[in-house]
Amino acid sequence: MKKYFVIGNPINHSLSPKLHNYWLEQNNINAVYEKIKLEENEIKNFIHKIKNQEINGCNVTVPFKKKVIPFLDKLSLEAEQAQSVNTICFHDGDLVGHNTDISGFQKAINSLNYRVKDKKILILGAGGVVPSLIIALNKMEASEITITNRTSKKAEDLKIQFNKINTVSWGKMPDFDMIINATSLGLNNETIDLNTSNIGEGKFFYDVIYNPNETNFLKLGKKLGNQIENGKLMFIYQAFEAFRLWHGVEPSVSEKILKLLDHD
Ligand code: ATR
């Protein structure tokens, strides 16, 4: 039986096993998917098990998406661009790092029929997922991407990596069409202190967080009369792409899958 894992720390919250095992069963694939908490010094050995085929592949989550890179033989173009790997495959004797967060976000936005083309995007946060968001938004031809982060150095570092983006100091609220919460604020019911006086209606509030279903950030967006969406579809579509890479099959994305991941 083939074996797949998601590695991270913490890992308890991960819903990847639920989703992948459901799809494995649905597609009659003889494999199992588990989560495992690793310490940083255990990554090398773990990844070696993929090279010698004790394990067949893994997903990588916070805080290891960059840390796994030195142990891989090759990176996909997108993983290289983002310097972030969330899926590891074994291909022709090589360990290959992929980034499916990029297409996950893109597919999620497309499935909502929202057009990013020519839109102004404001991203709150500069953590691990943000390079993937920037690459996806560029592919979708956003007209402007602005980053604001509590620690300005991290936003400035992103500007070195992606020179077309703008940065503004934390608390500033430039004009936007779509605002994305990519901070961890909201995971534990925190509120982001946003200056809402100039926001108005007709905007799109997107939260990368999907548990809770509706963060205070999304509640605020709704209250102001805006479209809102959480990160559940992005999570599902990053898994969809990993599943396709490993098994060569496109799994189903249905109402049932959305319900499977409900916690609230
Ligand atoms: P990492 O920064 O290690 O990649 P992450 O979970 O990917 O971790 O990102 C956390 C994001 O949430 C960061 O943008 C972080 O801001 P800092 O770079 O200033 O740490 C942001 N964040 C977390 N707690 C925050 C808070 N209380 N106020 C504002 N931003 C916060």
Short mmCIF file of C-alpha atoms and ligand atoms in Angstrom, two decimals:
data_model
loop_
_atom_site.label_atom_id
_atom_site.label_comp_id
_atom_site.label_asym_id
_atom_site.label_seq_id
_atom_site.Cartn_x
_atom_site.Cartn_y
_atom_site.Cartn_z
CA MET A 1 0.00 0.00 0.00
CA LYS A 2 1.31 3.43 -0.91
CA LYS A 3 1.86 5.94 1.89
CA TYR A 4 1.53 9.71 1.84
CA PHE A 5 1.89 12.25 4.64
CA VAL A 6 1.48 15.89 5.51
CA ILE A 7 4.38 17.20 7.61
CA GLY A 8 4.29 20.34 9.75
CA ASN A 9 4.45 21.64 13.30
CA PRO A 10 1.82 21.95 14.70
CA ILE A 11 -0.09 19.45 12.58
CA ASN A 12 -3.08 18.44 14.68
CA HIS A 13 -5.40 20.90 12.96
CA SER A 14 -4.66 19.58 9.46
CA LEU A 15 -7.68 18.43 7.46
CA SER A 16 -5.53 17.07 4.62
CA PRO A 17 -5.81 13.42 5.77
CA LYS A 18 -9.62 13.65 5.81
CA LEU A 19 -9.72 15.03 2.30
CA HIS A 20 -7.05 12.83 0.69
CA ASN A 21 -8.32 9.61 2.31
CA TYR A 22 -11.84 10.40 1.10
CA TRP A 23 -10.57 10.90 -2.45
CA LEU A 24 -8.33 7.79 -2.28
CA GLU A 25 -11.31 5.65 -1.33
CA GLN A 26 -13.55 7.28 -3.91
CA ASN A 27 -11.01 6.52 -6.65
CA ASN A 28 -10.21 2.98 -5.42
CA ILE A 29 -6.54 3.82 -4.93
CA ASN A 30 -4.69 1.50 -2.59
CA ALA A 31 -2.97 4.15 -0.47
CA VAL A 32 -3.23 5.89 2.88
CA TYR A 33 -2.55 9.50 3.91
CA GLU A 34 -1.52 10.51 7.44
CA LYS A 35 -0.34 13.59 9.30
CA ILE A 36 2.94 13.69 11.18
CA LYS A 37 4.45 16.36 13.41
CA LEU A 38 8.17 16.81 12.80
CA GLU A 39 10.92 18.83 14.41
CA GLU A 40 13.15 20.75 12.03
CA ASN A 41 16.08 18.35 12.53
CA GLU A 42 13.89 15.40 11.45
CA ILE A 43 13.02 16.78 8.01
CA LYS A 44 16.09 15.46 6.22
CA ASN A 45 15.59 11.85 7.34
CA PHE A 46 11.91 11.96 6.61
CA ILE A 47 12.42 13.21 3.09
CA HIS A 48 15.06 10.55 2.52
CA LYS A 49 12.30 7.97 3.03
CA ILE A 50 10.63 9.32 -0.11
CA LYS A 51 13.88 8.98 -2.02
CA ASN A 52 14.18 5.30 -1.04
CA GLN A 53 10.43 4.83 -1.64
CA GLU A 54 9.50 3.79 1.90
CA ILE A 55 7.06 6.68 1.53
CA ASN A 56 5.52 7.77 -1.78
CA GLY A 57 5.10 11.51 -1.31
CA CYS A 58 4.19 14.24 1.14
CA ASN A 59 2.57 17.58 1.60
CA VAL A 60 4.43 20.24 3.55
CA THR A 61 2.78 22.83 5.73
CA VAL A 62 3.78 25.61 8.14
CA PRO A 63 6.60 26.18 9.10
CA PHE A 64 8.55 23.91 6.69
CA LYS A 65 7.57 25.07 3.18
CA LYS A 66 10.92 26.78 2.67
CA LYS A 67 12.98 24.58 4.98
CA VAL A 68 12.46 21.44 2.85
CA ILE A 69 14.02 23.02 -0.25
CA PRO A 70 17.70 22.16 0.46
CA PHE A 71 16.81 18.44 0.66
CA LEU A 72 15.15 18.26 -2.78
CA ASP A 73 16.73 17.50 -6.17
CA LYS A 74 14.50 19.71 -8.31
CA LEU A 75 11.86 22.40 -7.97
CA SER A 76 8.97 23.15 -10.30
CA LEU A 77 9.12 26.61 -11.83
CA GLU A 78 6.42 27.85 -9.47
CA ALA A 79 8.04 26.39 -6.34
CA GLU A 80 11.29 28.02 -7.43
CA GLN A 81 9.61 31.38 -7.97
CA ALA A 82 7.77 31.29 -4.65
CA GLN A 83 10.65 29.62 -2.76
CA SER A 84 7.89 27.58 -1.17
CA VAL A 85 7.13 23.86 -1.51
CA ASN A 86 3.90 22.25 -0.32
CA THR A 87 4.01 18.98 -2.31
CA ILE A 88 6.89 16.55 -2.79
CA CYS A 89 6.84 13.91 -5.54
CA PHE A 90 9.29 11.21 -6.54
CA HIS A 91 9.85 11.38 -10.29
CA ASP A 92 12.45 9.52 -12.37
CA GLY A 93 14.71 9.03 -9.33
CA ASP A 94 14.46 12.66 -8.24
CA LEU A 95 12.73 14.33 -5.32
CA VAL A 96 10.72 17.14 -6.89
CA GLY A 97 9.21 20.04 -4.93
CA HIS A 98 5.98 21.54 -6.23
CA ASN A 99 3.88 24.47 -5.11
CA THR A 100 0.16 23.80 -5.48
CA ASP A 101 -0.90 26.75 -3.29
CA ILE A 102 -0.55 28.96 -6.36
CA SER A 103 -2.92 26.99 -8.58
CA GLY A 104 -5.08 26.26 -5.52
CA PHE A 105 -5.72 29.97 -5.02
CA GLN A 106 -6.18 30.56 -8.73
CA LYS A 107 -8.67 27.71 -9.14
CA ALA A 108 -10.59 28.84 -6.04
CA ILE A 109 -10.96 32.39 -7.35
CA ASN A 110 -11.89 31.15 -10.84
CA SER A 111 -14.53 28.81 -9.43
CA LEU A 112 -16.15 31.85 -7.77
CA ASN A 113 -16.24 33.60 -11.17
CA TYR A 114 -14.38 36.57 -9.70
CA ARG A 115 -12.21 38.37 -12.24
CA VAL A 116 -8.90 39.56 -10.80
CA LYS A 117 -7.82 41.08 -14.14
CA ASP A 118 -7.23 44.84 -13.77
CA LYS A 119 -8.18 44.79 -10.07
CA LYS A 120 -6.28 46.48 -7.25
CA ILE A 121 -5.36 44.00 -4.54
CA LEU A 122 -4.41 44.74 -0.94
CA ILE A 123 -2.77 41.89 1.00
CA LEU A 124 -2.62 41.98 4.80
CA GLY A 125 0.43 40.01 5.97
CA ALA A 126 3.79 38.93 4.56
CA GLY A 127 4.09 35.36 5.87
CA GLY A 128 4.74 32.05 4.15
CA VAL A 129 1.66 31.96 1.90
CA VAL A 130 2.04 35.47 0.46
CA PRO A 131 4.59 34.74 -2.32
CA SER A 132 2.17 32.12 -3.67
CA LEU A 133 -0.69 34.62 -3.60
CA ILE A 134 1.41 37.23 -5.40
CA ILE A 135 2.41 34.79 -8.16
CA ALA A 136 -1.22 33.69 -8.65
CA LEU A 137 -2.49 37.30 -8.67
CA ASN A 138 0.15 38.25 -11.25
CA LYS A 139 -0.90 35.32 -13.44
CA MET A 140 -4.48 36.53 -13.16
CA GLU A 141 -3.28 39.99 -14.26
CA ALA A 142 -4.10 42.07 -11.20
CA SER A 143 -3.34 45.71 -11.99
CA GLU A 144 -1.75 46.47 -8.62
CA ILE A 145 -0.67 44.45 -5.59
CA THR A 146 -0.01 46.21 -2.29
CA ILE A 147 1.34 44.50 0.80
CA THR A 148 0.97 45.75 4.35
CA ASN A 149 2.53 43.92 7.28
CA ARG A 150 3.01 44.61 10.99
CA THR A 151 6.75 43.97 10.60
CA SER A 152 7.64 46.24 7.69
CA LYS A 153 10.97 44.48 7.03
CA LYS A 154 9.12 41.36 5.84
CA ALA A 155 7.04 43.39 3.40
CA GLU A 156 10.21 45.08 2.13
CA ASP A 157 11.84 41.67 1.64
CA LEU A 158 8.89 40.65 -0.53
CA LYS A 159 9.40 43.79 -2.57
CA ILE A 160 12.94 42.60 -3.32
CA GLN A 161 11.57 39.23 -4.44
CA PHE A 162 8.70 40.75 -6.49
CA ASN A 163 9.74 44.22 -7.56
CA LYS A 164 6.36 45.18 -9.06
CA ILE A 165 4.49 45.15 -5.76
CA ASN A 166 3.86 48.18 -3.51
CA THR A 167 4.17 48.26 0.25
CA VAL A 168 2.42 50.52 2.76
CA SER A 169 2.84 50.72 6.51
CA TRP A 170 0.61 48.61 8.75
CA GLY A 171 -2.65 50.43 9.49
CA LYS A 172 -2.70 52.35 6.19
CA MET A 173 -5.65 51.61 3.93
CA PRO A 174 -5.00 52.38 0.25
CA ASP A 175 -7.82 52.05 -2.29
CA PHE A 176 -8.48 48.44 -3.34
CA ASP A 177 -10.97 46.18 -5.14
CA MET A 178 -10.00 43.01 -3.31
CA ILE A 179 -8.51 42.70 0.18
CA ILE A 180 -6.91 39.45 1.34
CA ASN A 181 -6.23 38.53 4.94
CA ALA A 182 -3.06 36.46 4.86
CA THR A 183 -2.20 37.06 8.53
CA SER A 184 -2.92 34.53 11.23
CA LEU A 185 -5.28 37.04 12.88
CA GLY A 186 -8.70 35.44 13.05
CA LEU A 187 -7.62 31.86 13.70
CA ASN A 188 -8.42 32.46 17.36
CA ASN A 189 -11.19 34.97 16.86
CA GLU A 190 -8.91 38.03 16.89
CA THR A 191 -10.03 41.20 15.16
CA ILE A 192 -7.83 43.13 12.72
CA ASP A 193 -7.89 46.81 13.48
CA LEU A 194 -8.78 48.22 10.05
CA ASN A 195 -9.63 51.80 9.22
CA THR A 196 -12.97 51.19 7.51
CA SER A 197 -14.00 54.80 6.84
CA ASN A 198 -13.14 54.71 3.12
CA ILE A 199 -13.89 51.11 2.25
CA GLY A 200 -17.51 51.25 1.10
CA GLU A 201 -19.32 48.57 -0.89
CA GLY A 202 -18.62 46.45 -3.97
CA LYS A 203 -15.30 45.09 -2.74
CA PHE A 204 -14.18 41.49 -2.26
CA PHE A 205 -12.99 40.38 1.19
CA TYR A 206 -11.00 37.14 0.99
CA ASP A 207 -9.58 35.31 4.00
CA VAL A 208 -7.00 32.57 3.61
CA ILE A 209 -8.30 31.19 6.95
CA TYR A 210 -11.20 28.72 6.69
CA ASN A 211 -11.53 27.69 10.32
CA PRO A 212 -13.50 29.52 11.69
CA ASN A 213 -15.71 29.69 8.60
CA GLU A 214 -16.30 33.41 9.07
CA THR A 215 -13.51 35.38 10.73
CA ASN A 216 -14.16 38.83 12.19
CA PHE A 217 -12.43 40.17 9.06
CA LEU A 218 -15.06 38.50 6.85
CA LYS A 219 -17.89 39.55 9.20
CA LEU A 220 -16.71 43.13 8.81
CA GLY A 221 -16.59 42.83 5.02
CA LYS A 222 -20.13 41.50 4.99
CA LYS A 223 -21.38 44.21 7.34
CA LEU A 224 -19.95 46.83 4.99
CA GLY A 225 -21.90 45.24 2.09
CA ASN A 226 -19.08 43.41 0.35
CA GLN A 227 -18.60 39.95 -1.18
CA ILE A 228 -16.75 37.61 1.18
CA GLU A 229 -15.04 34.22 0.85
CA ASN A 230 -12.90 32.07 3.13
CA GLY A 231 -9.89 29.92 2.22
CA LYS A 232 -11.67 26.57 2.12
CA LEU A 233 -11.74 26.27 -1.67
CA MET A 234 -8.07 27.25 -1.85
CA PHE A 235 -7.29 24.48 0.61
CA ILE A 236 -9.36 21.99 -1.41
CA TYR A 237 -7.79 22.97 -4.74
CA GLN A 238 -4.20 22.83 -3.46
CA ALA A 239 -5.00 19.27 -2.35
CA PHE A 240 -6.69 18.58 -5.70
CA GLU A 241 -3.49 19.49 -7.54
CA ALA A 242 -1.29 17.42 -5.19
CA PHE A 243 -3.64 14.44 -5.71
CA ARG A 244 -3.39 14.86 -9.48
CA LEU A 245 0.42 15.01 -9.33
CA TRP A 246 0.70 11.84 -7.22
CA HIS A 247 -2.08 9.69 -8.64
CA GLY A 248 -2.69 11.08 -12.15
CA VAL A 249 -6.40 11.43 -11.37
CA GLU A 250 -8.49 14.58 -10.89
CA PRO A 251 -10.57 14.08 -7.73
CA SER A 252 -14.11 15.44 -7.34
CA VAL A 253 -14.79 18.84 -5.79
CA SER A 254 -18.42 18.81 -4.73
CA GLU A 255 -20.84 20.07 -2.09
CA LYS A 256 -20.06 16.83 -0.23
CA ILE A 257 -16.35 17.71 -0.10
CA LEU A 258 -17.14 21.18 1.23
CA LYS A 259 -19.33 19.62 3.95
CA LEU A 260 -16.64 17.07 4.79
CA LEU A 261 -14.39 19.92 5.90
CA ASP A 262 -16.98 21.82 7.95
CA HIS A 263 -16.15 22.30 11.58
CA ASP A 264 -18.35 25.16 12.78
P1 ATR B 1 5.59 33.45 9.19
O1 ATR B 1 5.58 34.95 9.33
O2 ATR B 1 6.50 32.74 10.15
O3 ATR B 1 5.72 32.98 7.78
P2 ATR B 1 2.82 33.01 8.98
O4 ATR B 1 1.85 32.31 9.88
O5 ATR B 1 2.96 32.54 7.60
O6 ATR B 1 4.18 32.98 9.72
O7 ATR B 1 2.47 34.56 8.93
C1 ATR B 1 1.88 35.21 9.96
C2 ATR B 1 1.45 36.58 9.46
O8 ATR B 1 0.48 37.09 10.39
C3 ATR B 1 2.59 37.57 9.40
O9 ATR B 1 2.36 38.47 8.35
C4 ATR B 1 2.46 38.24 10.77
O10 ATR B 1 3.00 39.52 10.86
P3 ATR B 1 4.54 39.73 11.31
O11 ATR B 1 5.34 39.48 10.08
O12 ATR B 1 4.57 41.13 11.77
O13 ATR B 1 4.81 38.72 12.40
C5 ATR B 1 0.97 38.33 10.90
N1 ATR B 1 0.55 38.50 12.30
C6 ATR B 1 0.55 37.56 13.26
N2 ATR B 1 0.10 38.09 14.43
C7 ATR B 1 -0.18 39.40 14.17
C8 ATR B 1 -0.69 40.49 14.96
N3 ATR B 1 -1.00 40.33 16.26
N4 ATR B 1 -0.87 41.70 14.36
C9 ATR B 1 -0.57 41.87 13.06
N5 ATR B 1 -0.09 40.88 12.25
C10 ATR B 1 0.09 39.66 12.80
#
